[in-house]
């Protein structure tokens, strides 16, 4: 509930997004240059989609079935001073 916390979350989210995009582009470029034809990019796309699916299923279970992550109530102060 502080400005520093909000800035820290935004900064970390931005850095992680850039790192993830950079790694995906680098790996895709490496596969494209090493594999002949279009099979490399096909398998790369398939593994990216499989990774997204395998990451989504546990989060869906944690959020919707177990209710571990819940929304914050607006206008309620959570900081203890």
mmCIF file with all atom_site columns, N, CA and C in Angstrom:
data_model
loop_
_atom_site.group_PDB
_atom_site.id
_atom_site.type_symbol
_atom_site.label_atom_id
_atom_site.label_alt_id
_atom_site.label_comp_id
_atom_site.label_asym_id
_atom_site.label_entity_id
_atom_site.label_seq_id
_atom_site.pdbx_PDB_ins_code
_atom_site.Cartn_x
_atom_site.Cartn_y
_atom_site.Cartn_z
_atom_site.occupancy
_atom_site.B_iso_or_equiv
_atom_site.pdbx_formal_charge
_atom_site.auth_seq_id
_atom_site.auth_comp_id
_atom_site.auth_asym_id
_atom_site.auth_atom_id
_atom_site.pdbx_PDB_model_num
ATOM 1   N N  . UNK A 1 1  ? 0.813   -1.197  0.000   1.00 0.00 ? 1  UNK A N  1
ATOM 2   C CA . UNK A 1 1  ? 0.000   0.000   0.000   1.00 0.00 ? 1  UNK A CA 1
ATOM 3   C C  . UNK A 1 1  ? 0.856   1.260   0.000   1.00 0.00 ? 1  UNK A C  1
ATOM 4   N N  . UNK A 1 2  ? 2.081   1.165   -0.513  1.00 0.00 ? 2  UNK A N  1
ATOM 5   C CA . UNK A 1 2  ? 2.936   2.338   -0.590  1.00 0.00 ? 2  UNK A CA 1
ATOM 6   C C  . UNK A 1 2  ? 3.375   2.559   -2.031  1.00 0.00 ? 2  UNK A C  1
ATOM 7   N N  . UNK A 1 3  ? 3.844   3.756   -2.308  1.00 0.00 ? 3  UNK A N  1
ATOM 8   C CA . UNK A 1 3  ? 4.323   4.080   -3.647  1.00 0.00 ? 3  UNK A CA 1
ATOM 9   C C  . UNK A 1 3  ? 5.563   3.254   -3.986  1.00 0.00 ? 3  UNK A C  1
ATOM 10  N N  . UNK A 1 4  ? 6.423   3.016   -2.991  1.00 0.00 ? 4  UNK A N  1
ATOM 11  C CA . UNK A 1 4  ? 7.626   2.228   -3.242  1.00 0.00 ? 4  UNK A CA 1
ATOM 12  C C  . UNK A 1 4  ? 7.273   0.783   -3.602  1.00 0.00 ? 4  UNK A C  1
ATOM 13  N N  . UNK A 1 5  ? 6.285   0.231   -2.940  1.00 0.00 ? 5  UNK A N  1
ATOM 14  C CA . UNK A 1 5  ? 5.863   -1.129  -3.250  1.00 0.00 ? 5  UNK A CA 1
ATOM 15  C C  . UNK A 1 5  ? 5.284   -1.233  -4.653  1.00 0.00 ? 5  UNK A C  1
ATOM 16  N N  . UNK A 1 6  ? 4.481   -0.247  -5.046  1.00 0.00 ? 6  UNK A N  1
ATOM 17  C CA . UNK A 1 6  ? 3.899   -0.244  -6.388  1.00 0.00 ? 6  UNK A CA 1
ATOM 18  C C  . UNK A 1 6  ? 4.990   -0.114  -7.447  1.00 0.00 ? 6  UNK A C  1
ATOM 19  N N  . UNK A 1 7  ? 5.952   0.774   -7.218  1.00 0.00 ? 7  UNK A N  1
ATOM 20  C CA . UNK A 1 7  ? 7.051   0.929   -8.170  1.00 0.00 ? 7  UNK A CA 1
ATOM 21  C C  . UNK A 1 7  ? 7.907   -0.330  -8.251  1.00 0.00 ? 7  UNK A C  1
ATOM 22  N N  . UNK A 1 8  ? 8.112   -1.000  -7.129  1.00 0.00 ? 8  UNK A N  1
ATOM 23  C CA . UNK A 1 8  ? 8.893   -2.226  -7.123  1.00 0.00 ? 8  UNK A CA 1
ATOM 24  C C  . UNK A 1 8  ? 8.180   -3.328  -7.923  1.00 0.00 ? 8  UNK A C  1
ATOM 25  N N  . UNK A 1 9  ? 6.881   -3.452  -7.758  1.00 0.00 ? 9  UNK A N  1
ATOM 26  C CA . UNK A 1 9  ? 6.119   -4.459  -8.495  1.00 0.00 ? 9  UNK A CA 1
ATOM 27  C C  . UNK A 1 9  ? 6.160   -4.180  -9.989  1.00 0.00 ? 9  UNK A C  1
ATOM 28  N N  . UNK A 1 10 ? 5.961   -2.915  -10.372 1.00 0.00 ? 10 UNK A N  1
ATOM 29  C CA . UNK A 1 10 ? 5.993   -2.554  -11.792 1.00 0.00 ? 10 UNK A CA 1
ATOM 30  C C  . UNK A 1 10 ? 7.369   -2.807  -12.388 1.00 0.00 ? 10 UNK A C  1
ATOM 31  N N  . UNK A 1 11 ? 8.420   -2.450  -11.673 1.00 0.00 ? 11 UNK A N  1
ATOM 32  C CA . UNK A 1 11 ? 9.779   -2.641  -12.174 1.00 0.00 ? 11 UNK A CA 1
ATOM 33  C C  . UNK A 1 11 ? 10.103  -4.123  -12.337 1.00 0.00 ? 11 UNK A C  1
ATOM 34  N N  . UNK A 1 12 ? 9.784   -4.929  -11.347 1.00 0.00 ? 12 UNK A N  1
ATOM 35  C CA . UNK A 1 12 ? 10.059  -6.365  -11.421 1.00 0.00 ? 12 UNK A CA 1
ATOM 36  C C  . UNK A 1 12 ? 9.259   -7.005  -12.542 1.00 0.00 ? 12 UNK A C  1
ATOM 37  N N  . UNK A 1 13 ? 7.987   -6.625  -12.692 1.00 0.00 ? 13 UNK A N  1
ATOM 38  C CA . UNK A 1 13 ? 7.152   -7.171  -13.764 1.00 0.00 ? 13 UNK A CA 1
ATOM 39  C C  . UNK A 1 13 ? 7.736   -6.814  -15.132 1.00 0.00 ? 13 UNK A C  1
ATOM 40  N N  . UNK A 1 14 ? 8.196   -5.576  -15.290 1.00 0.00 ? 14 UNK A N  1
ATOM 41  C CA . UNK A 1 14 ? 8.777   -5.132  -16.548 1.00 0.00 ? 14 UNK A CA 1
ATOM 42  C C  . UNK A 1 14 ? 10.061  -5.902  -16.864 1.00 0.00 ? 14 UNK A C  1
ATOM 43  N N  . UNK A 1 15 ? 10.935  -6.064  -15.878 1.00 0.00 ? 15 UNK A N  1
ATOM 44  C CA . UNK A 1 15 ? 12.192  -6.784  -16.078 1.00 0.00 ? 15 UNK A CA 1
ATOM 45  C C  . UNK A 1 15 ? 11.930  -8.249  -16.415 1.00 0.00 ? 15 UNK A C  1
ATOM 46  N N  . UNK A 1 16 ? 10.996  -8.883  -15.727 1.00 0.00 ? 16 UNK A N  1
ATOM 47  C CA . UNK A 1 16 ? 10.688  -10.282 -16.010 1.00 0.00 ? 16 UNK A CA 1
ATOM 48  C C  . UNK A 1 16 ? 10.075  -10.447 -17.394 1.00 0.00 ? 16 UNK A C  1
ATOM 49  N N  . UNK A 1 17 ? 9.234   -9.524  -17.821 1.00 0.00 ? 17 UNK A N  1
ATOM 50  C CA . UNK A 1 17 ? 8.651   -9.591  -19.162 1.00 0.00 ? 17 UNK A CA 1
ATOM 51  C C  . UNK A 1 17 ? 9.723   -9.441  -20.234 1.00 0.00 ? 17 UNK A C  1
ATOM 52  N N  . UNK A 1 18 ? 10.625  -8.489  -20.048 1.00 0.00 ? 18 UNK A N  1
ATOM 53  C CA . UNK A 1 18 ? 11.718  -8.314  -21.004 1.00 0.00 ? 18 UNK A CA 1
ATOM 54  C C  . UNK A 1 18 ? 12.617  -9.542  -21.062 1.00 0.00 ? 18 UNK A C  1
ATOM 55  N N  . UNK A 1 19 ? 12.928  -10.114 -19.912 1.00 0.00 ? 19 UNK A N  1
ATOM 56  C CA . UNK A 1 19 ? 13.777  -11.302 -19.870 1.00 0.00 ? 19 UNK A CA 1
ATOM 57  C C  . UNK A 1 19 ? 13.103  -12.473 -20.570 1.00 0.00 ? 19 UNK A C  1
ATOM 58  N N  . UNK A 1 20 ? 11.831  -12.679 -20.305 1.00 0.00 ? 20 UNK A N  1
ATOM 59  C CA . UNK A 1 20 ? 11.101  -13.777 -20.933 1.00 0.00 ? 20 UNK A CA 1
ATOM 60  C C  . UNK A 1 20 ? 11.038  -13.606 -22.445 1.00 0.00 ? 20 UNK A C  1
ATOM 61  N N  . UNK A 1 21 ? 10.722  -12.405 -22.910 1.00 0.00 ? 21 UNK A N  1
ATOM 62  C CA . UNK A 1 21 ? 10.664  -12.153 -24.357 1.00 0.00 ? 21 UNK A CA 1
ATOM 63  C C  . UNK A 1 21 ? 12.031  -12.329 -24.996 1.00 0.00 ? 21 UNK A C  1
ATOM 64  N N  . UNK A 1 22 ? 13.062  -11.830 -24.364 1.00 0.00 ? 22 UNK A N  1
ATOM 65  C CA . UNK A 1 22 ? 14.418  -11.956 -24.907 1.00 0.00 ? 22 UNK A CA 1
ATOM 66  C C  . UNK A 1 22 ? 14.814  -13.423 -25.029 1.00 0.00 ? 22 UNK A C  1
ATOM 67  N N  . UNK A 1 23 ? 14.534  -14.209 -24.002 1.00 0.00 ? 23 UNK A N  1
ATOM 68  C CA . UNK A 1 23 ? 14.892  -15.630 -24.052 1.00 0.00 ? 23 UNK A CA 1
ATOM 69  C C  . UNK A 1 23 ? 14.127  -16.369 -25.139 1.00 0.00 ? 23 UNK A C  1
ATOM 70  N N  . UNK A 1 24 ? 12.826  -16.101 -25.276 1.00 0.00 ? 24 UNK A N  1
ATOM 71  C CA . UNK A 1 24 ? 12.050  -16.768 -26.322 1.00 0.00 ? 24 UNK A CA 1
ATOM 72  C C  . UNK A 1 24 ? 12.557  -16.400 -27.712 1.00 0.00 ? 24 UNK A C  1
ATOM 73  N N  . UNK A 1 25 ? 12.866  -15.140 -27.937 1.00 0.00 ? 25 UNK A N  1
ATOM 74  C CA . UNK A 1 25 ? 13.361  -14.715 -29.245 1.00 0.00 ? 25 UNK A CA 1
ATOM 75  C C  . UNK A 1 25 ? 14.740  -15.315 -29.517 1.00 0.00 ? 25 UNK A C  1
ATOM 76  N N  . UNK A 1 26 ? 15.608  -15.338 -28.515 1.00 0.00 ? 26 UNK A N  1
ATOM 77  C CA . UNK A 1 26 ? 16.944  -15.898 -28.680 1.00 0.00 ? 26 UNK A CA 1
ATOM 78  C C  . UNK A 1 26 ? 16.891  -17.387 -28.983 1.00 0.00 ? 26 UNK A C  1
ATOM 79  N N  . UNK A 1 27 ? 16.073  -18.124 -28.243 1.00 0.00 ? 27 UNK A N  1
ATOM 80  C CA . UNK A 1 27 ? 15.953  -19.566 -28.473 1.00 0.00 ? 27 UNK A CA 1
ATOM 81  C C  . UNK A 1 27 ? 15.341  -19.835 -29.844 1.00 0.00 ? 27 UNK A C  1
ATOM 82  N N  . UNK A 1 28 ? 14.308  -19.078 -30.224 1.00 0.00 ? 28 UNK A N  1
ATOM 83  C CA . UNK A 1 28 ? 13.705  -19.245 -31.536 1.00 0.00 ? 28 UNK A CA 1
ATOM 84  C C  . UNK A 1 28 ? 14.679  -18.950 -32.661 1.00 0.00 ? 28 UNK A C  1
ATOM 85  N N  . UNK A 1 29 ? 15.491  -17.918 -32.503 1.00 0.00 ? 29 UNK A N  1
ATOM 86  C CA . UNK A 1 29 ? 16.495  -17.587 -33.514 1.00 0.00 ? 29 UNK A CA 1
ATOM 87  C C  . UNK A 1 29 ? 17.539  -18.686 -33.626 1.00 0.00 ? 29 UNK A C  1
ATOM 88  N N  . UNK A 1 30 ? 17.954  -19.219 -32.504 1.00 0.00 ? 30 UNK A N  1
ATOM 89  C CA . UNK A 1 30 ? 18.952  -20.305 -32.500 1.00 0.00 ? 30 UNK A CA 1
ATOM 90  C C  . UNK A 1 30 ? 18.403  -21.559 -33.169 1.00 0.00 ? 30 UNK A C  1
ATOM 91  N N  . UNK A 1 31 ? 17.168  -21.901 -32.873 1.00 0.00 ? 31 UNK A N  1
ATOM 92  C CA . UNK A 1 31 ? 16.547  -23.075 -33.489 1.00 0.00 ? 31 UNK A CA 1
ATOM 93  C C  . UNK A 1 31 ? 16.389  -22.857 -34.991 1.00 0.00 ? 31 UNK A C  1
ATOM 94  N N  . UNK A 1 32 ? 15.991  -21.656 -35.386 1.00 0.00 ? 32 UNK A N  1
ATOM 95  C CA . UNK A 1 32 ? 15.807  -21.359 -36.812 1.00 0.00 ? 32 UNK A CA 1
ATOM 96  C C  . UNK A 1 32 ? 17.113  -21.486 -37.583 1.00 0.00 ? 32 UNK A C  1
ATOM 97  N N  . UNK A 1 33 ? 18.218  -21.073 -36.973 1.00 0.00 ? 33 UNK A N  1
ATOM 98  C CA . UNK A 1 33 ? 19.506  -21.146 -37.664 1.00 0.00 ? 33 UNK A CA 1
ATOM 99  C C  . UNK A 1 33 ? 20.101  -22.551 -37.652 1.00 0.00 ? 33 UNK A C  1
ATOM 100 N N  . UNK A 1 34 ? 19.789  -23.362 -36.659 1.00 0.00 ? 34 UNK A N  1
ATOM 101 C CA . UNK A 1 34 ? 20.375  -24.700 -36.545 1.00 0.00 ? 34 UNK A CA 1
ATOM 102 C C  . UNK A 1 34 ? 19.595  -25.768 -37.332 1.00 0.00 ? 34 UNK A C  1
ATOM 103 N N  . UNK A 1 35 ? 18.268  -25.697 -37.303 1.00 0.00 ? 35 UNK A N  1
ATOM 104 C CA . UNK A 1 35 ? 17.450  -26.712 -37.955 1.00 0.00 ? 35 UNK A CA 1
ATOM 105 C C  . UNK A 1 35 ? 17.227  -26.340 -39.407 1.00 0.00 ? 35 UNK A C  1
ATOM 106 N N  . UNK A 1 36 ? 17.212  -27.346 -40.263 1.00 0.00 ? 36 UNK A N  1
ATOM 107 C CA . UNK A 1 36 ? 16.922  -27.083 -41.666 1.00 0.00 ? 36 UNK A CA 1
ATOM 108 C C  . UNK A 1 36 ? 15.418  -27.191 -41.903 1.00 0.00 ? 36 UNK A C  1
ATOM 109 N N  . UNK A 1 37 ? 14.911  -26.365 -42.783 1.00 0.00 ? 37 UNK A N  1
ATOM 110 C CA . UNK A 1 37 ? 13.486  -26.389 -43.090 1.00 0.00 ? 37 UNK A CA 1
ATOM 111 C C  . UNK A 1 37 ? 12.658  -25.723 -42.002 1.00 0.00 ? 37 UNK A C  1
ATOM 112 N N  . UNK A 1 38 ? 11.384  -26.040 -42.023 1.00 0.00 ? 38 UNK A N  1
ATOM 113 C CA . UNK A 1 38 ? 10.450  -25.425 -41.085 1.00 0.00 ? 38 UNK A CA 1
ATOM 114 C C  . UNK A 1 38 ? 10.153  -26.289 -39.871 1.00 0.00 ? 38 UNK A C  1
ATOM 115 N N  . UNK A 1 39 ? 10.727  -27.472 -39.775 1.00 0.00 ? 39 UNK A N  1
ATOM 116 C CA . UNK A 1 39 ? 10.414  -28.364 -38.650 1.00 0.00 ? 39 UNK A CA 1
ATOM 117 C C  . UNK A 1 39 ? 10.863  -27.791 -37.316 1.00 0.00 ? 39 UNK A C  1
ATOM 118 N N  . UNK A 1 40 ? 11.987  -27.108 -37.298 1.00 0.00 ? 40 UNK A N  1
ATOM 119 C CA . UNK A 1 40 ? 12.485  -26.541 -36.041 1.00 0.00 ? 40 UNK A CA 1
ATOM 120 C C  . UNK A 1 40 ? 11.530  -25.527 -35.450 1.00 0.00 ? 40 UNK A C  1
ATOM 121 N N  . UNK A 1 41 ? 11.043  -24.635 -36.282 1.00 0.00 ? 41 UNK A N  1
ATOM 122 C CA . UNK A 1 41 ? 10.113  -23.613 -35.790 1.00 0.00 ? 41 UNK A CA 1
ATOM 123 C C  . UNK A 1 41 ? 8.769   -24.231 -35.411 1.00 0.00 ? 41 UNK A C  1
ATOM 124 N N  . UNK A 1 42 ? 8.382   -25.292 -36.124 1.00 0.00 ? 42 UNK A N  1
ATOM 125 C CA . UNK A 1 42 ? 7.142   -25.984 -35.767 1.00 0.00 ? 42 UNK A CA 1
ATOM 126 C C  . UNK A 1 42 ? 7.246   -26.589 -34.369 1.00 0.00 ? 42 UNK A C  1
ATOM 127 N N  . UNK A 1 43 ? 8.348   -27.302 -34.111 1.00 0.00 ? 43 UNK A N  1
ATOM 128 C CA . UNK A 1 43 ? 8.537   -27.897 -32.787 1.00 0.00 ? 43 UNK A CA 1
ATOM 129 C C  . UNK A 1 43 ? 8.722   -26.835 -31.707 1.00 0.00 ? 43 UNK A C  1
ATOM 130 N N  . UNK A 1 44 ? 9.379   -25.743 -32.051 1.00 0.00 ? 44 UNK A N  1
ATOM 131 C CA . UNK A 1 44 ? 9.547   -24.644 -31.097 1.00 0.00 ? 44 UNK A CA 1
ATOM 132 C C  . UNK A 1 44 ? 8.190   -24.059 -30.716 1.00 0.00 ? 44 UNK A C  1
ATOM 133 N N  . UNK A 1 45 ? 7.341   -23.810 -31.702 1.00 0.00 ? 45 UNK A N  1
ATOM 134 C CA . UNK A 1 45 ? 5.998   -23.295 -31.424 1.00 0.00 ? 45 UNK A CA 1
ATOM 135 C C  . UNK A 1 45 ? 5.185   -24.261 -30.592 1.00 0.00 ? 45 UNK A C  1
ATOM 136 N N  . UNK A 1 46 ? 5.321   -25.558 -30.898 1.00 0.00 ? 46 UNK A N  1
ATOM 137 C CA . UNK A 1 46 ? 4.603   -26.570 -30.113 1.00 0.00 ? 46 UNK A CA 1
ATOM 138 C C  . UNK A 1 46 ? 5.067   -26.625 -28.671 1.00 0.00 ? 46 UNK A C  1
ATOM 139 N N  . UNK A 1 47 ? 6.370   -26.524 -28.444 1.00 0.00 ? 47 UNK A N  1
ATOM 140 C CA . UNK A 1 47 ? 6.870   -26.569 -27.071 1.00 0.00 ? 47 UNK A CA 1
ATOM 141 C C  . UNK A 1 47 ? 6.496   -25.305 -26.298 1.00 0.00 ? 47 UNK A C  1
ATOM 142 N N  . UNK A 1 48 ? 6.452   -24.149 -26.985 1.00 0.00 ? 48 UNK A N  1
ATOM 143 C CA . UNK A 1 48 ? 6.020   -22.920 -26.317 1.00 0.00 ? 48 UNK A CA 1
ATOM 144 C C  . UNK A 1 48 ? 4.561   -23.048 -25.879 1.00 0.00 ? 48 UNK A C  1
ATOM 145 N N  . UNK A 1 49 ? 3.713   -23.556 -26.762 1.00 0.00 ? 49 UNK A N  1
ATOM 146 C CA . UNK A 1 49 ? 2.305   -23.728 -26.423 1.00 0.00 ? 49 UNK A CA 1
ATOM 147 C C  . UNK A 1 49 ? 2.118   -24.759 -25.317 1.00 0.00 ? 49 UNK A C  1
ATOM 148 N N  . UNK A 1 50 ? 2.900   -25.838 -25.349 1.00 0.00 ? 50 UNK A N  1
ATOM 149 C CA . UNK A 1 50 ? 2.826   -26.852 -24.298 1.00 0.00 ? 50 UNK A CA 1
ATOM 150 C C  . UNK A 1 50 ? 3.253   -26.268 -22.957 1.00 0.00 ? 50 UNK A C  1
ATOM 151 N N  . UNK A 1 51 ? 4.296   -25.439 -22.967 1.00 0.00 ? 51 UNK A N  1
ATOM 152 C CA . UNK A 1 51 ? 4.741   -24.785 -21.740 1.00 0.00 ? 51 UNK A CA 1
ATOM 153 C C  . UNK A 1 51 ? 3.683   -23.849 -21.182 1.00 0.00 ? 51 UNK A C  1
ATOM 154 N N  . UNK A 1 52 ? 3.004   -23.120 -22.061 1.00 0.00 ? 52 UNK A N  1
ATOM 155 C CA . UNK A 1 52 ? 1.922   -22.242 -21.603 1.00 0.00 ? 52 UNK A CA 1
ATOM 156 C C  . UNK A 1 52 ? 0.786   -23.057 -20.987 1.00 0.00 ? 52 UNK A C  1
ATOM 157 N N  . UNK A 1 53 ? 0.457   -24.170 -21.622 1.00 0.00 ? 53 UNK A N  1
ATOM 158 C CA . UNK A 1 53 ? -0.604  -25.031 -21.092 1.00 0.00 ? 53 UNK A CA 1
ATOM 159 C C  . UNK A 1 53 ? -0.214  -25.607 -19.722 1.00 0.00 ? 53 UNK A C  1
ATOM 160 N N  . UNK A 1 54 ? 1.014   -26.092 -19.617 1.00 0.00 ? 54 UNK A N  1
ATOM 161 C CA . UNK A 1 54 ? 1.457   -26.687 -18.350 1.00 0.00 ? 54 UNK A CA 1
ATOM 162 C C  . UNK A 1 54 ? 1.582   -25.649 -17.240 1.00 0.00 ? 54 UNK A C  1
ATOM 163 N N  . UNK A 1 55 ? 1.756   -24.387 -17.579 1.00 0.00 ? 55 UNK A N  1
ATOM 164 C CA . UNK A 1 55 ? 1.776   -23.337 -16.567 1.00 0.00 ? 55 UNK A CA 1
ATOM 165 C C  . UNK A 1 55 ? 0.381   -22.871 -16.191 1.00 0.00 ? 55 UNK A C  1
ATOM 166 N N  . UNK A 1 56 ? -0.555  -22.976 -17.140 1.00 0.00 ? 56 UNK A N  1
ATOM 167 C CA . UNK A 1 56 ? -1.906  -22.494 -16.901 1.00 0.00 ? 56 UNK A CA 1
ATOM 168 C C  . UNK A 1 56 ? -2.713  -23.449 -16.037 1.00 0.00 ? 56 UNK A C  1
ATOM 169 N N  . UNK A 1 57 ? -2.552  -24.724 -16.230 1.00 0.00 ? 57 UNK A N  1
ATOM 170 C CA . UNK A 1 57 ? -3.358  -25.719 -15.500 1.00 0.00 ? 57 UNK A CA 1
ATOM 171 C C  . UNK A 1 57 ? -3.167  -25.613 -13.982 1.00 0.00 ? 57 UNK A C  1
ATOM 172 N N  . UNK A 1 58 ? -1.924  -25.586 -13.459 1.00 0.00 ? 58 UNK A N  1
ATOM 173 C CA . UNK A 1 58 ? -1.784  -25.452 -11.998 1.00 0.00 ? 58 UNK A CA 1
ATOM 174 C C  . UNK A 1 58 ? -2.348  -24.131 -11.459 1.00 0.00 ? 58 UNK A C  1
ATOM 175 N N  . UNK A 1 59 ? -2.158  -23.044 -12.207 1.00 0.00 ? 59 UNK A N  1
ATOM 176 C CA . UNK A 1 59 ? -2.704  -21.775 -11.736 1.00 0.00 ? 59 UNK A CA 1
ATOM 177 C C  . UNK A 1 59 ? -4.226  -21.788 -11.736 1.00 0.00 ? 59 UNK A C  1
ATOM 178 N N  . UNK A 1 60 ? -4.836  -22.396 -12.727 1.00 0.00 ? 60 UNK A N  1
ATOM 179 C CA . UNK A 1 60 ? -6.291  -22.509 -12.753 1.00 0.00 ? 60 UNK A CA 1
ATOM 180 C C  . UNK A 1 60 ? -6.791  -23.289 -11.530 1.00 0.00 ? 60 UNK A C  1
ATOM 181 N N  . UNK A 1 61 ? -6.111  -24.377 -11.221 1.00 0.00 ? 61 UNK A N  1
ATOM 182 C CA . UNK A 1 61 ? -6.509  -25.194 -10.063 1.00 0.00 ? 61 UNK A CA 1
ATOM 183 C C  . UNK A 1 61 ? -6.342  -24.410 -8.766  1.00 0.00 ? 61 UNK A C  1
ATOM 184 N N  . UNK A 1 62 ? -5.207  -23.713 -8.613  1.00 0.00 ? 62 UNK A N  1
ATOM 185 C CA . UNK A 1 62 ? -4.970  -22.950 -7.385  1.00 0.00 ? 62 UNK A CA 1
ATOM 186 C C  . UNK A 1 62 ? -5.960  -21.807 -7.213  1.00 0.00 ? 62 UNK A C  1
ATOM 187 N N  . UNK A 1 63 ? -6.313  -21.130 -8.308  1.00 0.00 ? 63 UNK A N  1
ATOM 188 C CA . UNK A 1 63 ? -7.196  -19.968 -8.213  1.00 0.00 ? 63 UNK A CA 1
ATOM 189 C C  . UNK A 1 63 ? -8.657  -20.370 -8.098  1.00 0.00 ? 63 UNK A C  1
ATOM 190 N N  . UNK A 1 64 ? -9.130  -21.224 -8.989  1.00 0.00 ? 64 UNK A N  1
ATOM 191 C CA . UNK A 1 64 ? -10.560 -21.499 -9.070  1.00 0.00 ? 64 UNK A CA 1
ATOM 192 C C  . UNK A 1 64 ? -11.033 -22.648 -8.179  1.00 0.00 ? 64 UNK A C  1
ATOM 193 N N  . UNK A 1 65 ? -10.212 -23.655 -7.972  1.00 0.00 ? 65 UNK A N  1
ATOM 194 C CA . UNK A 1 65 ? -10.661 -24.785 -7.156  1.00 0.00 ? 65 UNK A CA 1
ATOM 195 C C  . UNK A 1 65 ? -10.324 -24.620 -5.679  1.00 0.00 ? 65 UNK A C  1
ATOM 196 N N  . UNK A 1 66 ? -9.098  -24.181 -5.396  1.00 0.00 ? 66 UNK A N  1
ATOM 197 C CA . UNK A 1 66 ? -8.681  -24.060 -3.997  1.00 0.00 ? 66 UNK A CA 1
ATOM 198 C C  . UNK A 1 66 ? -8.874  -22.659 -3.431  1.00 0.00 ? 66 UNK A C  1
ATOM 199 N N  . UNK A 1 67 ? -9.017  -21.659 -4.271  1.00 0.00 ? 67 UNK A N  1
ATOM 200 C CA . UNK A 1 67 ? -9.237  -20.284 -3.806  1.00 0.00 ? 67 UNK A CA 1
ATOM 201 C C  . UNK A 1 67 ? -8.071  -19.706 -3.033  1.00 0.00 ? 67 UNK A C  1
ATOM 202 N N  . UNK A 1 68 ? -6.850  -20.084 -3.414  1.00 0.00 ? 68 UNK A N  1
ATOM 203 C CA . UNK A 1 68 ? -5.673  -19.604 -2.684  1.00 0.00 ? 68 UNK A CA 1
ATOM 204 C C  . UNK A 1 68 ? -5.442  -18.116 -2.933  1.00 0.00 ? 68 UNK A C  1
ATOM 205 N N  . UNK A 1 69 ? -5.594  -17.672 -4.177  1.00 0.00 ? 69 UNK A N  1
ATOM 206 C CA . UNK A 1 69 ? -5.400  -16.265 -4.509  1.00 0.00 ? 69 UNK A CA 1
ATOM 207 C C  . UNK A 1 69 ? -6.770  -15.588 -4.558  1.00 0.00 ? 69 UNK A C  1
ATOM 208 N N  . UNK A 1 70 ? -6.931  -14.543 -3.761  1.00 0.00 ? 70 UNK A N  1
ATOM 209 C CA . UNK A 1 70 ? -8.219  -13.840 -3.699  1.00 0.00 ? 70 UNK A CA 1
ATOM 210 C C  . UNK A 1 70 ? -7.986  -12.357 -3.987  1.00 0.00 ? 70 UNK A C  1
ATOM 211 N N  . UNK A 1 71 ? -9.055  -11.684 -4.443  1.00 0.00 ? 71 UNK A N  1
ATOM 212 C CA . UNK A 1 71 ? -8.989  -10.250 -4.714  1.00 0.00 ? 71 UNK A CA 1
ATOM 213 C C  . UNK A 1 71 ? -8.920  -9.462  -3.417  1.00 0.00 ? 71 UNK A C  1
ATOM 214 N N  . UNK A 1 72 ? -8.260  -8.314  -3.500  1.00 0.00 ? 72 UNK A N  1
ATOM 215 C CA . UNK A 1 72 ? -8.259  -7.394  -2.361  1.00 0.00 ? 72 UNK A CA 1
ATOM 216 C C  . UNK A 1 72 ? -9.540  -6.590  -2.382  1.00 0.00 ? 72 UNK A C  1
ATOM 217 N N  . UNK A 1 73 ? -10.012 -6.248  -1.230  1.00 0.00 ? 73 UNK A N  1
ATOM 218 C CA . UNK A 1 73 ? -11.200 -5.412  -1.122  1.00 0.00 ? 73 UNK A CA 1
ATOM 219 C C  . UNK A 1 73 ? -10.791 -3.958  -1.305  1.00 0.00 ? 73 UNK A C  1
ATOM 220 N N  . UNK A 1 74 ? -11.488 -3.220  -2.167  1.00 0.00 ? 74 UNK A N  1
ATOM 221 C CA . UNK A 1 74 ? -11.125 -1.815  -2.358  1.00 0.00 ? 74 UNK A CA 1
ATOM 222 C C  . UNK A 1 74 ? -11.410 -0.998  -1.110  1.00 0.00 ? 74 UNK A C  1
ATOM 223 N N  . UNK A 1 75 ? -10.666 0.045   -0.940  1.00 0.00 ? 75 UNK A N  1
ATOM 224 C CA . UNK A 1 75 ? -10.841 0.999   0.173   1.00 0.00 ? 75 UNK A CA 1
ATOM 225 C C  . UNK A 1 75 ? -10.558 0.392   1.537   1.00 0.00 ? 75 UNK A C  1
ATOM 226 N N  . UNK A 1 76 ? -9.808  -0.705  1.578   1.00 0.00 ? 76 UNK A N  1
ATOM 227 C CA . UNK A 1 76 ? -9.435  -1.292  2.858   1.00 0.00 ? 76 UNK A CA 1
ATOM 228 C C  . UNK A 1 76 ? -7.926  -1.185  2.973   1.00 0.00 ? 76 UNK A C  1
ATOM 229 N N  . UNK A 1 77 ? -7.461  -0.683  4.101   1.00 0.00 ? 77 UNK A N  1
ATOM 230 C CA . UNK A 1 77 ? -6.038  -0.507  4.324   1.00 0.00 ? 77 UNK A CA 1
ATOM 231 C C  . UNK A 1 77 ? -5.460  -1.803  4.878   1.00 0.00 ? 77 UNK A C  1
ATOM 232 N N  . UNK A 1 78 ? -4.384  -2.283  4.237   1.00 0.00 ? 78 UNK A N  1
ATOM 233 C CA . UNK A 1 78 ? -3.765  -3.540  4.658   1.00 0.00 ? 78 UNK A CA 1
ATOM 234 C C  . UNK A 1 78 ? -2.460  -3.334  5.417   1.00 0.00 ? 78 UNK A C  1
ATOM 235 N N  . UNK A 1 79 ? -1.932  -2.125  5.405   1.00 0.00 ? 79 UNK A N  1
ATOM 236 C CA . UNK A 1 79 ? -0.670  -1.854  6.099   1.00 0.00 ? 79 UNK A CA 1
ATOM 237 C C  . UNK A 1 79 ? -0.904  -1.730  7.595   1.00 0.00 ? 79 UNK A C  1
ATOM 238 N N  . UNK A 1 80 ? -0.009  -2.323  8.353   1.00 0.00 ? 80 UNK A N  1
ATOM 239 C CA . UNK A 1 80 ? -0.051  -2.191  9.800   1.00 0.00 ? 80 UNK A CA 1
ATOM 240 C C  . UNK A 1 80 ? 1.089   -1.252  10.186  1.00 0.00 ? 80 UNK A C  1
ATOM 241 N N  . UNK A 1 81 ? 0.737   -0.123  10.766  1.00 0.00 ? 81 UNK A N  1
ATOM 242 C CA . UNK A 1 81 ? 1.781   0.859   11.115  1.00 0.00 ? 81 UNK A CA 1
ATOM 243 C C  . UNK A 1 81 ? 2.101   0.803   12.585  1.00 0.00 ? 81 UNK A C  1
#
